[in-house]
Amino acid sequence: MSSALKLEVLNPSFKGKAFKFKEGLALGTAESCQIRAQHADLKPVHMRLITENGKPMVEIGQDDAHIFVNGKDVVRSELRHNDLLSAGPIKFKVIDEAMISRSAIRLDSLLDQIDLMV
């Protein structure tokens, strides 16, 4: 399931940029982070993406970092479709491409049924 997840940036300057969920992907100010940004509210390793028991998760990268999932300050949290994730000033929306595909298929099916009724 985690391979279908992506994090879409909501900040205006990078709106629409997306990162596929990848085990170990880190965000922070350190050169070792795959997603790097410089901001006073970001730690060297602010957050990491992990998989735990087959579930996509996000966790803080160091003890003094704060991440928020749907407005709740968390140390570690499972990521689900439409979750809002904040790390310092950076805001993401979690998109599960499999959920979007299923919704599109259901919508197509409903439209086909309507056509049959007419």
XYZ file of N, CA and C in Angstrom:
354
model
N 0.817 -1.192 0.000
C 0.000 0.000 0.000
C 0.860 1.256 0.000
N 1.963 1.265 0.739
C 2.766 2.471 0.876
C 3.312 2.952 -0.460
N 3.492 2.054 -1.428
C 4.044 2.475 -2.710
C 3.057 3.343 -3.487
N 1.755 3.296 -3.142
C 0.754 4.113 -3.823
C 0.598 5.482 -3.169
N 1.230 5.689 -2.002
C 1.108 6.963 -1.312
C 2.088 7.988 -1.861
N 1.647 9.230 -1.830
C 2.558 10.328 -2.124
C 2.187 11.497 -1.229
N 3.173 12.358 -0.989
C 2.976 13.558 -0.193
C 2.987 14.744 -1.153
N 1.871 15.448 -1.231
C 1.759 16.594 -2.118
C 1.951 17.862 -1.289
N 2.871 18.707 -1.718
C 3.167 19.949 -0.998
C 2.021 20.937 -1.195
N 1.572 21.548 -0.087
C 0.477 22.514 -0.143
C 0.960 23.968 -0.080
N 2.214 24.194 0.301
C 2.743 25.557 0.383
C 2.692 26.221 -0.992
N 2.277 27.493 -1.046
C 2.114 28.172 -2.341
C 3.349 28.141 -3.244
N 4.543 28.310 -2.680
C 5.728 28.373 -3.538
C 6.075 27.038 -4.200
N 5.627 25.918 -3.621
C 5.913 24.602 -4.200
C 4.640 23.789 -4.402
N 3.487 24.464 -4.428
C 2.198 23.784 -4.535
C 2.186 22.834 -5.730
N 1.728 21.631 -5.487
C 1.627 20.641 -6.546
C 2.822 19.706 -6.633
N 3.969 20.097 -6.074
C 5.125 19.191 -6.068
C 4.785 18.015 -5.149
N 5.139 16.826 -5.561
C 4.790 15.640 -4.779
C 5.996 14.722 -4.641
N 6.020 14.014 -3.533
C 7.075 13.041 -3.245
C 6.417 11.693 -3.000
N 6.884 10.662 -3.693
C 6.360 9.316 -3.451
C 6.838 8.823 -2.098
N 5.960 8.101 -1.403
C 6.331 7.518 -0.116
C 7.476 6.541 -0.354
N 8.547 6.734 0.391
C 9.700 5.848 0.274
C 10.285 5.649 1.663
N 10.466 4.409 2.046
C 11.051 4.064 3.339
C 12.342 4.848 3.562
N 12.435 5.537 4.684
C 13.648 6.257 5.044
C 13.748 7.671 4.498
N 12.800 8.080 3.657
C 12.812 9.445 3.141
C 12.771 10.416 4.317
N 13.688 11.387 4.327
C 13.777 12.322 5.452
C 13.653 13.757 4.967
N 13.058 14.596 5.836
C 12.934 16.022 5.580
C 13.652 16.775 6.685
N 14.416 17.783 6.319
C 15.101 18.600 7.306
C 16.103 19.517 6.642
N 16.976 20.089 7.467
C 17.981 21.025 6.959
C 19.309 20.348 6.634
N 19.514 19.117 7.101
C 20.786 18.414 6.903
C 20.983 17.977 5.451
N 22.238 17.921 5.035
C 22.551 17.479 3.670
C 22.128 16.037 3.425
N 22.012 15.241 4.483
C 21.619 13.837 4.337
C 20.132 13.661 4.023
N 19.333 14.712 4.175
C 17.882 14.626 3.927
C 17.583 14.691 2.434
N 16.665 13.857 1.985
C 16.257 13.861 0.574
C 15.390 15.084 0.261
N 14.606 15.548 1.246
C 13.826 16.771 1.102
C 14.468 17.799 2.025
N 15.133 18.781 1.421
C 15.863 19.770 2.215
C 15.207 21.134 2.112
N 15.145 21.796 3.255
C 14.641 23.162 3.303
C 15.326 23.867 4.458
N 15.526 25.140 4.323
C 16.127 25.932 5.380
C 15.049 26.810 6.003
N 14.811 26.616 7.295
C 13.836 27.424 8.024
C 14.138 27.282 9.502
N 13.933 28.356 10.252
C 14.219 28.346 11.696
C 13.433 27.271 12.443
N 12.260 26.904 11.942
C 11.419 25.902 12.617
C 11.739 24.464 12.215
N 12.695 24.270 11.308
C 13.062 22.916 10.884
C 14.347 22.460 11.572
N 14.371 21.211 11.963
C 15.545 20.581 12.576
C 16.388 19.931 11.484
N 17.649 19.581 11.793
C 18.484 18.910 10.790
C 17.802 17.681 10.168
N 17.235 16.814 10.984
C 16.393 15.716 10.480
C 15.065 15.874 11.212
N 14.124 16.519 10.563
C 12.861 16.876 11.210
C 11.876 15.707 11.236
N 11.742 15.021 10.106
C 10.822 13.872 10.040
C 11.359 12.833 9.091
N 10.884 11.602 9.301
C 11.257 10.448 8.463
C 10.006 9.665 8.112
N 10.000 9.086 6.928
C 8.946 8.154 6.527
C 9.451 6.744 6.776
N 8.625 5.935 7.395
C 8.984 4.553 7.697
C 7.801 3.648 7.385
N 8.062 2.354 7.364
C 6.995 1.360 7.253
C 7.058 0.514 8.508
N 5.924 0.358 9.164
C 5.856 -0.437 10.380
C 4.681 -1.404 10.254
N 4.960 -2.694 10.350
C 3.932 -3.721 10.173
C 3.191 -3.542 8.849
N 3.923 -3.162 7.809
C 3.340 -2.996 6.485
C 2.560 -1.714 6.285
N 2.532 -0.832 7.292
C 1.761 0.409 7.200
C 2.697 1.600 7.018
N 2.309 2.533 6.137
C 3.126 3.739 5.942
C 2.995 4.650 7.158
N 4.133 5.104 7.669
C 4.147 5.909 8.880
C 5.052 7.124 8.681
N 4.843 8.122 9.530
C 5.749 9.257 9.636
C 6.173 9.337 11.097
N 7.428 9.719 11.338
C 7.900 9.881 12.707
C 8.847 11.066 12.783
N 8.985 11.618 13.996
C 9.926 12.716 14.166
C 11.332 12.187 13.929
N 12.186 13.059 13.408
C 13.562 12.653 13.111
C 14.506 12.856 14.279
N 14.114 13.688 15.229
C 14.917 13.887 16.441
C 13.976 14.369 17.549
N 14.416 14.202 18.794
C 13.554 14.420 19.959
C 12.904 15.793 20.037
N 13.569 16.835 19.560
C 13.008 18.180 19.694
C 12.222 18.646 18.466
N 11.952 17.748 17.526
C 11.152 18.079 16.342
C 9.665 17.879 16.646
N 8.845 18.622 15.935
C 7.390 18.465 16.057
C 6.807 18.267 14.666
N 5.943 17.266 14.541
C 5.172 17.066 13.315
C 3.706 16.989 13.712
N 2.855 17.385 12.809
C 1.419 17.404 13.069
C 0.709 16.620 11.967
N -0.157 15.709 12.371
C -1.001 14.968 11.433
C -2.435 15.352 11.764
N -3.101 15.976 10.802
C -4.461 16.474 10.991
C -4.570 17.368 12.225
N -3.549 18.207 12.421
C -3.551 19.171 13.509
C -3.098 18.646 14.857
N -2.829 17.353 14.947
C -2.430 16.748 16.217
C -0.914 16.555 16.241
N -0.276 17.051 17.304
C 1.171 16.908 17.486
C 1.465 15.435 17.781
N 2.268 14.785 16.928
C 2.533 13.352 17.071
C 4.034 13.073 17.050
N 4.419 11.970 17.638
C 5.792 11.474 17.569
C 5.910 10.514 16.396
N 4.862 9.698 16.217
C 4.785 8.727 15.116
C 3.307 8.540 14.786
N 3.003 8.409 13.498
C 1.607 8.239 13.109
C 1.514 7.510 11.774
N 0.491 6.697 11.645
C 0.190 6.074 10.353
C -0.320 7.154 9.412
N 0.009 7.041 8.141
C -0.462 7.981 7.136
C -1.583 7.355 6.325
N -2.646 8.130 6.146
C -3.808 7.665 5.388
C -4.192 8.712 4.353
N -4.961 8.275 3.363
C -5.439 9.149 2.291
C -6.112 10.400 2.887
N -5.756 11.552 2.362
C -6.292 12.863 2.748
C -5.793 13.400 4.082
N -4.857 12.719 4.750
C -4.270 13.279 5.964
C -3.530 14.560 5.602
N -3.537 15.513 6.533
C -2.744 16.728 6.391
C -1.564 16.614 7.340
N -0.372 16.765 6.799
C 0.874 16.596 7.541
C 1.645 17.902 7.510
N 2.107 18.355 8.684
C 2.917 19.573 8.774
C 4.220 19.256 9.475
N 5.303 19.746 8.900
C 6.636 19.632 9.495
C 7.255 21.014 9.399
N 7.339 21.708 10.535
C 7.780 23.091 10.492
C 6.833 23.877 9.601
N 7.359 24.670 8.676
C 6.493 25.472 7.813
C 5.943 24.713 6.599
N 6.375 23.477 6.415
C 5.995 22.725 5.211
C 4.752 21.883 5.484
N 3.785 22.043 4.599
C 2.508 21.335 4.736
C 2.316 20.403 3.544
N 1.858 19.192 3.861
C 1.621 18.177 2.838
C 0.204 17.633 2.969
N -0.312 17.141 1.855
C -1.538 16.347 1.859
C -1.136 14.956 1.410
N -1.594 13.941 2.132
C -1.285 12.555 1.793
C -2.300 12.085 0.749
N -1.792 11.600 -0.351
C -2.634 11.113 -1.447
C -2.352 9.628 -1.646
N -3.394 8.819 -1.579
C -3.281 7.390 -1.881
C -3.820 7.198 -3.289
N -2.917 6.998 -4.240
C -3.311 6.881 -5.644
C -4.275 5.724 -5.871
N -4.189 4.684 -5.071
C -5.113 3.549 -5.203
C -6.542 3.980 -4.847
N -6.674 4.844 -3.843
C -8.008 5.339 -3.462
C -8.587 6.207 -4.574
N -7.757 7.026 -5.181
C -8.225 7.887 -6.267
C -8.669 7.033 -7.443
N -7.902 6.006 -7.766
C -8.256 5.115 -8.880
C -9.581 4.428 -8.621
N -9.775 3.914 -7.402
C -11.040 3.241 -7.067
C -12.207 4.205 -7.162
N -12.021 5.447 -6.706
C -13.090 6.449 -6.789
C -13.443 6.737 -8.233
N -12.430 6.854 -9.086
C -12.675 7.130 -10.502
C -13.424 5.974 -11.150
N -13.073 4.737 -10.797
C -13.753 3.572 -11.352
C -15.221 3.548 -10.911
N -15.472 3.853 -9.629
C -16.854 3.877 -9.128
C -17.659 4.960 -9.839
N -17.054 6.129 -10.046
C -17.736 7.220 -10.729
C -18.062 6.814 -12.166
N -17.114 6.200 -12.860
C -17.360 5.731 -14.225
C -18.497 4.727 -14.253
N -18.531 3.833 -13.267
C -19.588 2.833 -13.188
C -20.953 3.485 -12.979
N -21.005 4.469 -12.091
C -22.265 5.181 -11.854
C -22.736 5.912 -13.109
N -21.810 6.529 -13.824
C -22.175 7.225 -15.056
C -22.700 6.249 -16.101
N -22.088 5.060 -16.179
C -22.573 4.032 -17.108
C -23.988 3.613 -16.743
N -24.264 3.461 -15.447
C -25.614 3.076 -15.008
C -26.632 4.149 -15.344
N -26.262 5.405 -15.208
C -27.161 6.497 -15.544
C -27.467 6.470 -17.033
N -26.432 6.227 -17.857
C -26.639 6.142 -19.308
C -27.623 5.042 -19.672
N -27.584 3.893 -18.945
C -28.480 2.781 -19.208
C -29.914 3.142 -18.846
N -30.099 4.008 -17.868
C -31.426 4.382 -17.408
C -32.102 5.355 -18.377
N -31.323 6.106 -19.112
C -31.873 7.140 -19.990
C -32.390 6.568 -21.266
